[in-house]
Short mmCIF file of C-alpha atoms in Angstrom, two decimals:
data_model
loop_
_atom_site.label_atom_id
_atom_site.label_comp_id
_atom_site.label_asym_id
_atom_site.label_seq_id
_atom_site.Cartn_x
_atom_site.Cartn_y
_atom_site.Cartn_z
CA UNK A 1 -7.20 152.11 64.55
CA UNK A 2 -6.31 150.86 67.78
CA UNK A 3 -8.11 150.34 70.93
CA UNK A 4 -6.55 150.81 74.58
CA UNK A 5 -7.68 150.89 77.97
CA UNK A 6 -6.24 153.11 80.48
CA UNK A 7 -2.39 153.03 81.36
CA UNK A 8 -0.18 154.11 84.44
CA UNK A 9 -2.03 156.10 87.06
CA UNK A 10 0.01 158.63 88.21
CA UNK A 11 -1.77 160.49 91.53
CA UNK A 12 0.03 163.83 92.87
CA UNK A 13 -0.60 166.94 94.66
CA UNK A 14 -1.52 170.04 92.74
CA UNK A 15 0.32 173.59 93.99
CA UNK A 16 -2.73 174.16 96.07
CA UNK A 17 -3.03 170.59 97.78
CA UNK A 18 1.21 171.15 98.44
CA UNK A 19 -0.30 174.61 99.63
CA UNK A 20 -2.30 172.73 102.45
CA UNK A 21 0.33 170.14 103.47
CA UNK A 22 2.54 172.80 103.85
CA UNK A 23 -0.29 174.85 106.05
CA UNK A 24 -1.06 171.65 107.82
CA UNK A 25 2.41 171.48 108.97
CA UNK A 26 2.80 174.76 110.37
CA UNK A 27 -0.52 173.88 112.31
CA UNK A 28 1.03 171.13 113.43
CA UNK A 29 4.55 172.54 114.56
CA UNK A 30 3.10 175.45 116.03
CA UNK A 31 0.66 173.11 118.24
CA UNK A 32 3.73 171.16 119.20
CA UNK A 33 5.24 174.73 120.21
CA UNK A 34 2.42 176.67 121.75
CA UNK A 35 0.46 173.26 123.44
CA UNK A 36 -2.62 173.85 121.30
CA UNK A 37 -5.31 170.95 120.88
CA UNK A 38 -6.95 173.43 118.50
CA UNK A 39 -4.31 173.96 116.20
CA UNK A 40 -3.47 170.21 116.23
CA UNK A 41 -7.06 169.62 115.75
CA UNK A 42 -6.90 171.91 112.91
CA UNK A 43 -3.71 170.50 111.13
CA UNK A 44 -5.30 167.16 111.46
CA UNK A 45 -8.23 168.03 110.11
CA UNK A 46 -6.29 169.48 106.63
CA UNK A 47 -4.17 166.44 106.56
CA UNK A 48 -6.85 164.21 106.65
CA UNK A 49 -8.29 166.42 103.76
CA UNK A 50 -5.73 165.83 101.39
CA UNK A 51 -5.27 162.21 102.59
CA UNK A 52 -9.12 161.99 101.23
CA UNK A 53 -8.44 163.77 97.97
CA UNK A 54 -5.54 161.74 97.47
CA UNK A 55 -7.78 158.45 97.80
CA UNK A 56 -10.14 159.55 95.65
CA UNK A 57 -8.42 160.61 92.52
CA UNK A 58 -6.54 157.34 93.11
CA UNK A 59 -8.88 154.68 93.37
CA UNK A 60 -11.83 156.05 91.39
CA UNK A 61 -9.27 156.46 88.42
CA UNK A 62 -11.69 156.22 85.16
CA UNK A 63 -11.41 152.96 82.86
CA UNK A 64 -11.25 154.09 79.49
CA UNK A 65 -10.54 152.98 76.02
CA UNK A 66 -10.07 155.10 72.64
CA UNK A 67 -9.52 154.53 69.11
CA UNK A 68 -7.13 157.00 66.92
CA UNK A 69 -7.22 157.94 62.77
CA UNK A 70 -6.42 160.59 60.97
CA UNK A 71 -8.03 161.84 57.99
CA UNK A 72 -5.01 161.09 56.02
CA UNK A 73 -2.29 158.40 55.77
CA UNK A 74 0.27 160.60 54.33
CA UNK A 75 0.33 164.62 54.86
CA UNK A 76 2.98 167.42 53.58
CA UNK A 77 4.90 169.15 56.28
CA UNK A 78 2.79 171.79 57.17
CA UNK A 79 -0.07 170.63 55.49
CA UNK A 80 -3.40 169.86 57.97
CA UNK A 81 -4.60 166.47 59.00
CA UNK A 82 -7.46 165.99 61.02
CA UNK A 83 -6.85 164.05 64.01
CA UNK A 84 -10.11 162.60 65.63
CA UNK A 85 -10.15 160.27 69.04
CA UNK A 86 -13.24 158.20 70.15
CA UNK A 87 -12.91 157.61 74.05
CA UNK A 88 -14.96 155.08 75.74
CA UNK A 89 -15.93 155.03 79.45
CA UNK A 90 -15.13 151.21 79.99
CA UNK A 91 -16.43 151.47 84.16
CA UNK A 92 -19.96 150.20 85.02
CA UNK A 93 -20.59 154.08 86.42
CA UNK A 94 -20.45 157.60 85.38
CA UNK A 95 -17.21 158.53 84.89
CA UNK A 96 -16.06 162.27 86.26
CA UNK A 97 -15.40 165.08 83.94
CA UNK A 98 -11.76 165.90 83.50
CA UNK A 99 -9.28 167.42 80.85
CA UNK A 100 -7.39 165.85 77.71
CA UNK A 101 -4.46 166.09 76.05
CA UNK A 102 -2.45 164.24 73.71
CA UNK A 103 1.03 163.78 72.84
CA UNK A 104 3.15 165.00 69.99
CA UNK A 105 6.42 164.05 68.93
CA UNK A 106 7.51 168.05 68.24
CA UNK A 107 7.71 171.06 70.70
CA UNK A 108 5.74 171.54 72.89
CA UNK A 109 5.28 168.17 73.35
CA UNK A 110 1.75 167.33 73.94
CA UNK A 111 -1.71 169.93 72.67
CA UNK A 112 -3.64 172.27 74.70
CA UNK A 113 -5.81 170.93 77.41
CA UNK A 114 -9.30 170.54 76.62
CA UNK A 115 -11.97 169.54 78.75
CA UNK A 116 -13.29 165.61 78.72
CA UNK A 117 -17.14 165.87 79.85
CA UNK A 118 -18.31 163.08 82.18
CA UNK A 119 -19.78 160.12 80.46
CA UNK A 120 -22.20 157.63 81.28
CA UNK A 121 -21.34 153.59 81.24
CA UNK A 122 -20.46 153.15 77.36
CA UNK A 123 -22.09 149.04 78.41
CA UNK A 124 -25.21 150.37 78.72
CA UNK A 125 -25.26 153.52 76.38
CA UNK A 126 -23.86 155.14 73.07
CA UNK A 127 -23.11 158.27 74.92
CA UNK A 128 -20.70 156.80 77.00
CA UNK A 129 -18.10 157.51 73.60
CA UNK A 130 -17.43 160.68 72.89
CA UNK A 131 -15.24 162.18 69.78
CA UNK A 132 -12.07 164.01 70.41
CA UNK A 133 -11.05 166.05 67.33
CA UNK A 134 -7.88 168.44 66.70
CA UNK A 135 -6.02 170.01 63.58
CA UNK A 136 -2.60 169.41 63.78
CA UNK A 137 0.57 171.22 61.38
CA UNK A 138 3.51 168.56 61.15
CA UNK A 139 6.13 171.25 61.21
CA UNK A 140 9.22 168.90 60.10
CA UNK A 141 9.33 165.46 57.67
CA UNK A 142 8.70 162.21 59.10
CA UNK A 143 7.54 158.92 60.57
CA UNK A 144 6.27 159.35 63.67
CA UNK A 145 4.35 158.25 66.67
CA UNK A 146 1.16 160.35 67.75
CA UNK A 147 -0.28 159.89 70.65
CA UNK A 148 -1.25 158.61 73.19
CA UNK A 149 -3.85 160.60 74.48
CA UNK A 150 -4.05 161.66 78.33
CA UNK A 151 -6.44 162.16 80.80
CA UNK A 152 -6.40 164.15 83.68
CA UNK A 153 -8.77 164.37 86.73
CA UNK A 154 -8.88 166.72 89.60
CA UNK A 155 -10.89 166.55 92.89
CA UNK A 156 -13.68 168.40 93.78
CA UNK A 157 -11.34 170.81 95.90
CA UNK A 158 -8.55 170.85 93.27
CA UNK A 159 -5.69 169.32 95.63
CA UNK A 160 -5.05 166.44 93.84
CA UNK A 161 -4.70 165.19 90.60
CA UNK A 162 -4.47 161.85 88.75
CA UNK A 163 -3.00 161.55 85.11
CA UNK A 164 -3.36 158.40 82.91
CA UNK A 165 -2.53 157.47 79.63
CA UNK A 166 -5.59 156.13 77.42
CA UNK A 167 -4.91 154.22 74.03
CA UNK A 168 -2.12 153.41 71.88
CA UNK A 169 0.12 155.73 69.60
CA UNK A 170 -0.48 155.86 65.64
CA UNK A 171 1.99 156.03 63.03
CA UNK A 172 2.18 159.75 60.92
CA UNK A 173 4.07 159.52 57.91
CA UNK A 174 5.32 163.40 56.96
CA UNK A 175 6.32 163.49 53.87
CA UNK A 176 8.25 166.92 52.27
CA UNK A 177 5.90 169.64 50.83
CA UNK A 178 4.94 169.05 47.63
CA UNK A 179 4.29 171.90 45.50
CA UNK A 180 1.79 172.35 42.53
CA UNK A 181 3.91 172.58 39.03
CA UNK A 182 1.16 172.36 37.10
CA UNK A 183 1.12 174.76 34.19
CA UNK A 184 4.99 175.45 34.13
CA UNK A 185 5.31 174.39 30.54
CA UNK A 186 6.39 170.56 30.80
CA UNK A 187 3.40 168.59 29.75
CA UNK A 188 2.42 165.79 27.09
CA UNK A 189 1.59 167.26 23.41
CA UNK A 190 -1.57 165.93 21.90
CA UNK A 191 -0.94 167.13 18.26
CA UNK A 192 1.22 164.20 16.88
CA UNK A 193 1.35 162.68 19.51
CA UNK A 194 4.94 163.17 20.56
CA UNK A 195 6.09 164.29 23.88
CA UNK A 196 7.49 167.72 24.64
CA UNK A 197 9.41 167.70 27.88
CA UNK A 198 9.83 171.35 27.90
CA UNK A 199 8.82 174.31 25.32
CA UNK A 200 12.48 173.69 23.97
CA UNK A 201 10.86 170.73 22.62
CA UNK A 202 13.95 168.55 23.88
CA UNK A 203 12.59 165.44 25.39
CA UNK A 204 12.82 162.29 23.47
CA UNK A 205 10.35 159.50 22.95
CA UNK A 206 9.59 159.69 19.15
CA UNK A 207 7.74 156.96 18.62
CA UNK A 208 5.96 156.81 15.56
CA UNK A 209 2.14 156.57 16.46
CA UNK A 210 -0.77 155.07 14.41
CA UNK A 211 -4.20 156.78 14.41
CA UNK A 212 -7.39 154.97 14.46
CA UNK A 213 -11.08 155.94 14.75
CA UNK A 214 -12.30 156.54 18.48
CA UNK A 215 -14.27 153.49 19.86
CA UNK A 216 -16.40 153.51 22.63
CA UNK A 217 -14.46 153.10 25.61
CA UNK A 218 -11.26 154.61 24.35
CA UNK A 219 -9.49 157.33 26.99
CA UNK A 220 -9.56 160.55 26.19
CA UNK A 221 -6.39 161.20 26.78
CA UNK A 222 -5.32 159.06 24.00
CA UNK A 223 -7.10 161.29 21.58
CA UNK A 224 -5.31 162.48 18.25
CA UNK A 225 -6.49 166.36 18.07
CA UNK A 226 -4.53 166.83 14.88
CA UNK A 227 -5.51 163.61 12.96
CA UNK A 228 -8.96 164.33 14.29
CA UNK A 229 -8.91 167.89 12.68
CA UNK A 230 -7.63 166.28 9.44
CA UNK A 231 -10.42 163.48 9.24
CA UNK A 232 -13.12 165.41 10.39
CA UNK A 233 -13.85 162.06 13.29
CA UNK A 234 -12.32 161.64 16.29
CA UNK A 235 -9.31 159.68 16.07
CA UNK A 236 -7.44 158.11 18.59
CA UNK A 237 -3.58 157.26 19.14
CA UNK A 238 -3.12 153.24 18.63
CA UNK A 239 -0.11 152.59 20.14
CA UNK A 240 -0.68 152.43 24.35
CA UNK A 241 3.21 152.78 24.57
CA UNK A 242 3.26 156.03 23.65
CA UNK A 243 1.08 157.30 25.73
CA UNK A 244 3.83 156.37 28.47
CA UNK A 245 6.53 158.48 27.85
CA UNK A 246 9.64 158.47 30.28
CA UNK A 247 11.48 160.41 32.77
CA UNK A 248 14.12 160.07 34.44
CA UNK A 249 15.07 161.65 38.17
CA UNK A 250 18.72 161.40 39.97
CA UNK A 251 19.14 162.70 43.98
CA UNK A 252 22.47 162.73 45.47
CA UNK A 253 21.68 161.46 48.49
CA UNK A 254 25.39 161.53 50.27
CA UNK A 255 25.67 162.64 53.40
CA UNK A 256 28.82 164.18 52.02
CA UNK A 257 26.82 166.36 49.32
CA UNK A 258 25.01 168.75 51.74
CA UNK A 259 26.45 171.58 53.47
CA UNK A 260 23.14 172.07 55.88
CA UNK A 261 20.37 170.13 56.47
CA UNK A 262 17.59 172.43 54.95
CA UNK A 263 19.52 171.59 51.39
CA UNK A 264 18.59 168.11 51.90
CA UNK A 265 14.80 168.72 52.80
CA UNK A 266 14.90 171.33 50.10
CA UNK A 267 15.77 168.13 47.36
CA UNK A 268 13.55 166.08 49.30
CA UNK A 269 11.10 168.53 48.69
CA UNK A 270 11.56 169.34 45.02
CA UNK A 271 11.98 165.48 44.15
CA UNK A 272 8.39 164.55 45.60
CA UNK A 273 6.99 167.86 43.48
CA UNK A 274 7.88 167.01 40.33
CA UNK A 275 7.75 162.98 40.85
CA UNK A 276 4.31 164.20 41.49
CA UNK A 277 3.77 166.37 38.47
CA UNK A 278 5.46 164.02 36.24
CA UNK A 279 3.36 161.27 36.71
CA UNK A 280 0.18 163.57 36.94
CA UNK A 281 1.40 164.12 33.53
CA UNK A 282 1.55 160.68 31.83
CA UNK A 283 5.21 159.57 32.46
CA UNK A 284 7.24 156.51 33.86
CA UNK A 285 9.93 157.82 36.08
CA UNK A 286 13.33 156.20 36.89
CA UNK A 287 14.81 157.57 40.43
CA UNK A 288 18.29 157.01 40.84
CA UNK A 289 20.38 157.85 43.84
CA UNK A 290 24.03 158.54 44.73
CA UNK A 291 23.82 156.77 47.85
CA UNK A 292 22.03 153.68 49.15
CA UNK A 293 18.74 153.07 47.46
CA UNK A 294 16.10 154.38 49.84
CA UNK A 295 13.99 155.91 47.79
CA UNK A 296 10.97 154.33 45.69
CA UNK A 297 9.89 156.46 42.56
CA UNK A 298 5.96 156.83 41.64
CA UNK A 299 4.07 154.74 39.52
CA UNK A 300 1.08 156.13 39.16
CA UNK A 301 1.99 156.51 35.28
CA UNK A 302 -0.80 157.00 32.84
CA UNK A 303 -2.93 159.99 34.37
CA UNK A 304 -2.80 159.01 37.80
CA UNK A 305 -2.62 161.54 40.95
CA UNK A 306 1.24 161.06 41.72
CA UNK A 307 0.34 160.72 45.16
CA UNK A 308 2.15 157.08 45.51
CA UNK A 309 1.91 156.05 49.01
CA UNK A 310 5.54 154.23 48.55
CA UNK A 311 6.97 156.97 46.75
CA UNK A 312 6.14 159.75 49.75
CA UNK A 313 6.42 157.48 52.47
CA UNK A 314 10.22 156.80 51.16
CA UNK A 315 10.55 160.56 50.88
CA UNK A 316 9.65 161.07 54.72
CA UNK A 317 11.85 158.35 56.02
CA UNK A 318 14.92 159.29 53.48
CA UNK A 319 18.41 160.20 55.85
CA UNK A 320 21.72 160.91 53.90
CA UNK A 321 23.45 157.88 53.34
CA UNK A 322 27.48 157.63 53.55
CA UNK A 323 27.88 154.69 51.29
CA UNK A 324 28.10 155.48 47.79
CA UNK A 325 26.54 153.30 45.04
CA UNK A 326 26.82 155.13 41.93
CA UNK A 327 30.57 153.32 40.69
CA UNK A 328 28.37 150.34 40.77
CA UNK A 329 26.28 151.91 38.10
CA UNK A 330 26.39 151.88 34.47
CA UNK A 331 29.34 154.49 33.20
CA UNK A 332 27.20 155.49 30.26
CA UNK A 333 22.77 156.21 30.51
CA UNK A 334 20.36 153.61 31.00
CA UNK A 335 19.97 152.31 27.39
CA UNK A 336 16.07 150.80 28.19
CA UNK A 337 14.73 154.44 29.07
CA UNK A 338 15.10 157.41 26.97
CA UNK A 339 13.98 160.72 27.90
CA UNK A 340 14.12 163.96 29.91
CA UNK A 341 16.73 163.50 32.84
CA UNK A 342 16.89 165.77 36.21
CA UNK A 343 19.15 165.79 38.65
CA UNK A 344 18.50 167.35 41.87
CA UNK A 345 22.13 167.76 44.20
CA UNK A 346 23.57 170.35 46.19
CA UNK A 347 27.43 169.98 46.81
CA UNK A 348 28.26 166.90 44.87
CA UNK A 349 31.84 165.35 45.49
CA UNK A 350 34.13 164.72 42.20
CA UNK A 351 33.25 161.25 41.90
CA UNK A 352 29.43 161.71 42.06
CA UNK A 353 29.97 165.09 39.28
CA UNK A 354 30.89 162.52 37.33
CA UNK A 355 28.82 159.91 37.94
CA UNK A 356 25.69 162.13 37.48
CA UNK A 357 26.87 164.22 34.00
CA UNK A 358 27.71 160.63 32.58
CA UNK A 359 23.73 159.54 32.84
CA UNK A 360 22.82 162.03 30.01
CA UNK A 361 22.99 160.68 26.70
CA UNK A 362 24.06 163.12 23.84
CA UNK A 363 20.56 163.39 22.33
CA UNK A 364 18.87 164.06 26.10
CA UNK A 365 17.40 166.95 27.63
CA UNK A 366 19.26 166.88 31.27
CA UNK A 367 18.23 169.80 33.79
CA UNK A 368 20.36 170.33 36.81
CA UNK A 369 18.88 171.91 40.01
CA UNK A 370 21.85 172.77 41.82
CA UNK A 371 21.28 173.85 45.33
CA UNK A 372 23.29 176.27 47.11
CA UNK A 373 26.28 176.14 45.31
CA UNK A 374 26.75 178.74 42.81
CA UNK A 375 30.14 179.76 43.96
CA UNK A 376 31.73 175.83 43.11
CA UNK A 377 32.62 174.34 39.87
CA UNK A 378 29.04 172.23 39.55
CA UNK A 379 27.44 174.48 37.43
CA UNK A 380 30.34 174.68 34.72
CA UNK A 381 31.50 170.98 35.04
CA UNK A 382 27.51 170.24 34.23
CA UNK A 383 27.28 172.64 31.28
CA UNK A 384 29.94 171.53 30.02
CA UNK A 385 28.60 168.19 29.74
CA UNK A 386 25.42 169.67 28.17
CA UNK A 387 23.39 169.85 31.08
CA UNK A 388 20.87 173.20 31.64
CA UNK A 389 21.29 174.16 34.90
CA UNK A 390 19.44 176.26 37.26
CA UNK A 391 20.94 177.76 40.45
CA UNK A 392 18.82 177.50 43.47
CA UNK A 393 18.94 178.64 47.24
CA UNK A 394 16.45 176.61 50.09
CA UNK A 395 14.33 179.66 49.99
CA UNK A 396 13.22 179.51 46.80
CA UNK A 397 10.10 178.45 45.60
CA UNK A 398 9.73 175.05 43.54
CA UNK A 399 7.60 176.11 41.23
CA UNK A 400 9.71 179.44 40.68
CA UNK A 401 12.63 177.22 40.13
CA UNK A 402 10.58 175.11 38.17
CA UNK A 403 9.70 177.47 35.83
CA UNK A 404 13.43 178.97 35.44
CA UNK A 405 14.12 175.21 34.26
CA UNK A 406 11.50 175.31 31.56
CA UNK A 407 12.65 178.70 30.64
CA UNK A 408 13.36 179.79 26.70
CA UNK A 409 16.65 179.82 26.47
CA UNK A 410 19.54 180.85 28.77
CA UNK A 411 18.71 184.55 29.48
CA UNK A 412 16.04 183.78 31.72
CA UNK A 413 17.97 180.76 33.83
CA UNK A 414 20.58 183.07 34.32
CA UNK A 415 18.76 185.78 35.73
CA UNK A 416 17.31 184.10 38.09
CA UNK A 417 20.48 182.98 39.51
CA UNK A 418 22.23 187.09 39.32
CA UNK A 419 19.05 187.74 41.72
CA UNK A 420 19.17 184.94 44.24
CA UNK A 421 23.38 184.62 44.12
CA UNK A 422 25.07 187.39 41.90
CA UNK A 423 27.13 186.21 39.08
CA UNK A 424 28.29 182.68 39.72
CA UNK A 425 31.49 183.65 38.31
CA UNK A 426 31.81 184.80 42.22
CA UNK A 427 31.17 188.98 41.29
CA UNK A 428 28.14 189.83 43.19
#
């Protein structure tokens, strides 16, 4: 939270005070013209009006300082944050009411004026602060500058006016929308404990866990609901590894992979949902990217929220990248994590195709979201490799597409592309 004092004065005329220059001229030409004192007198008498205005606004120009936060660090496009601006009357007098505004880095440019009421000496007095508060929408993903906030006063005859800029600007960081995918099926099984990355029971960490009896202290979420149903006492899972399953998440990031930019805020988008609900449900994640690394995965394993600071603040700053890092990879998957693997892409090149179907081992569950590009060869190079994949337009809603993934067998994955693309054999 930063503190300012006022910047750059700016006096002008409003349309009325150009109104009485304009008048005052006429006055004055037509005195010139007709040998009038009294319309000389007259134009005088409105230029030395506006003269005074002028003088006013300019040199009684109000000293203030404000202080910025939001109510968040990190918001969702199109999610609300709560913008709130103390202002402090810095003069030793009152300072004059006037109107506020204060800037955005989207269209329109700047909120609504709002009136700024006159405020005592803030030396002498806590009611020279006053709170300004708005709601603001980030329509599009992010970092950016808010702020800062200006100030407007006009004369007591409305002929003048003098703007000034009051504090500093504040960093937003916008990530993509994350959507809930909670209760889609892909969760942590407590029976024995294993892990079930999907209802097809395909994910693999099959570690064989130990039981012991619950001890004060223990997490519930390490609790053994089948041993304890067996024993008749609670029993708990022994091994703390286990509870840590892993995941594993690939983005092409190319620049060269994307045919429009809403597929590339659509991935963005579905990569911070389920990074999200992955660790919200117990697991390590891996991210891996096609281009260069720009992108820092979530570590909020164990239970945590999924809302890593790092992970979504990488998210809203992520651009397609030209250089391509993936040769530089392994040829074959990562042999220290084992697990469910998702890819997320649009319109991969050949060399990232392959580069991506090589990461799945022959014993892993791989899911492909391929967006907007059911009419290529993606989809059949991928299953052919073993991947599952799910075809997916930018209108579609994660957790639909989510939920396709998870599906029970193929009947359901493919109708859900036939009603968003027709057959992806290209018959519609």
């Amino acid at each position: 939270m930063a503190l300012s004092g006022t910047r750059r004065p700016a006096a002008g005329l409003t349309k009325r005070g150009w109104g009485i220059v304009a008048a005052a001229i006429v006055l004055f030409a037509g005195a010139y013209i007709l040998g009038s004192p009294q319309l000389l007198f007259a134009s005088c008498l409105l230029g030395a009006l506006v003269v005074l205005c002028v003088l006013l606004v300019r040199f009684r120009s109000p000293r203030l300082s404000a202080a910025r936060r939001f109510d968040v660090d990190v918001v969702s496009v199109g999610s609300p944050v709560t913008v709130s601006i103390e202002v402090a009357n810095d003069t030793a007098g009152r300072s004059a009411s006037a109107q506020w505004r204060d800037r955005l880095p989207w269209t329109p440019g700047s909120t609504e004026p709002a009136p700024l009421r006159s405020l005592p000496s803030a030396r002498y007095t806590l009611a020279g602060t006053t709170r300004l508060q708005y709601v603001l929408h980030p329509p599009a993903r992010g970092i950016v500058d808010v702020g800062p906030v200006t100030v407007e006063r006009f004369d007591p005859f409305g002929l003048t006016h003098n703007a000034v800029e009051v504090g500093e600007t504040r960093q937003l960081i916008v990530a993509p929308r994350v959507t809930d995918l909670s209760g889609s099926g892909f969760s942590l099984a407590g029976g024995d404990g294993s892990v079930r990355a999907s209802r097809r029971n395909a994910a693999g960490n099959n570690d064989d866990l130990m039981t012991r009896e619950y001890r004060s202290g223990d997490a519930l979420r390490r609790v053994h609901w089948r041993a304890t149903a067996r024993h008749g006492d609670l029993m708990v899972r022994q091994e703390e590894e286990s509870s840590f399953p892993t995941a594993r998440l690939i983005v092409d990031t190319r620049d060269s992979g994307y045919a429009t930019p809403d597929s590339f805020e659509w991935v963005l988008g579905m990569v911070a949902s389920l990074g999200v609900h992955l660790v919200g449900e117990g697991f390590l994640i891996q991210l891996r990217e096609t281009g260069a690394a720009q992108l820092v995965a979530p570590v909020e394993a164990g239970g945590g929220t999924g809302h890593d600071i790092d992970f979504l603040t990488s998210l809203a700053s992520a651009r397609p990248s030209p250089d391509y890092l993936g040769a530089g990879a392994p040829a074959s998957a990562d042999v220290d994590m084992h697990g469910p693997i998702f890819a997320i892409l649009s319109r991969p090149s050949d060399d990232t195709l392959r580069w991506v179907a090589s990461q799945r081992a022959k014993h892993e569950h791989g899911v492909a979201l391929v967006v907007d590009d059911a009419q290529s060869t993606t989809i059949e190079s991928l299953t052919r490799a073993g991947w599952q994949c799910v075809s997916v337009r930018v209108t579609d809603d994660p957790a639909d597409v989510w939920a396709a993934a998870l599906d029970d067998g193929s009947g359901g994955n493919e109708s859900f592309a036939r009603a968003r693309f027709g057959d992806v054999d290209g018959r519609n």
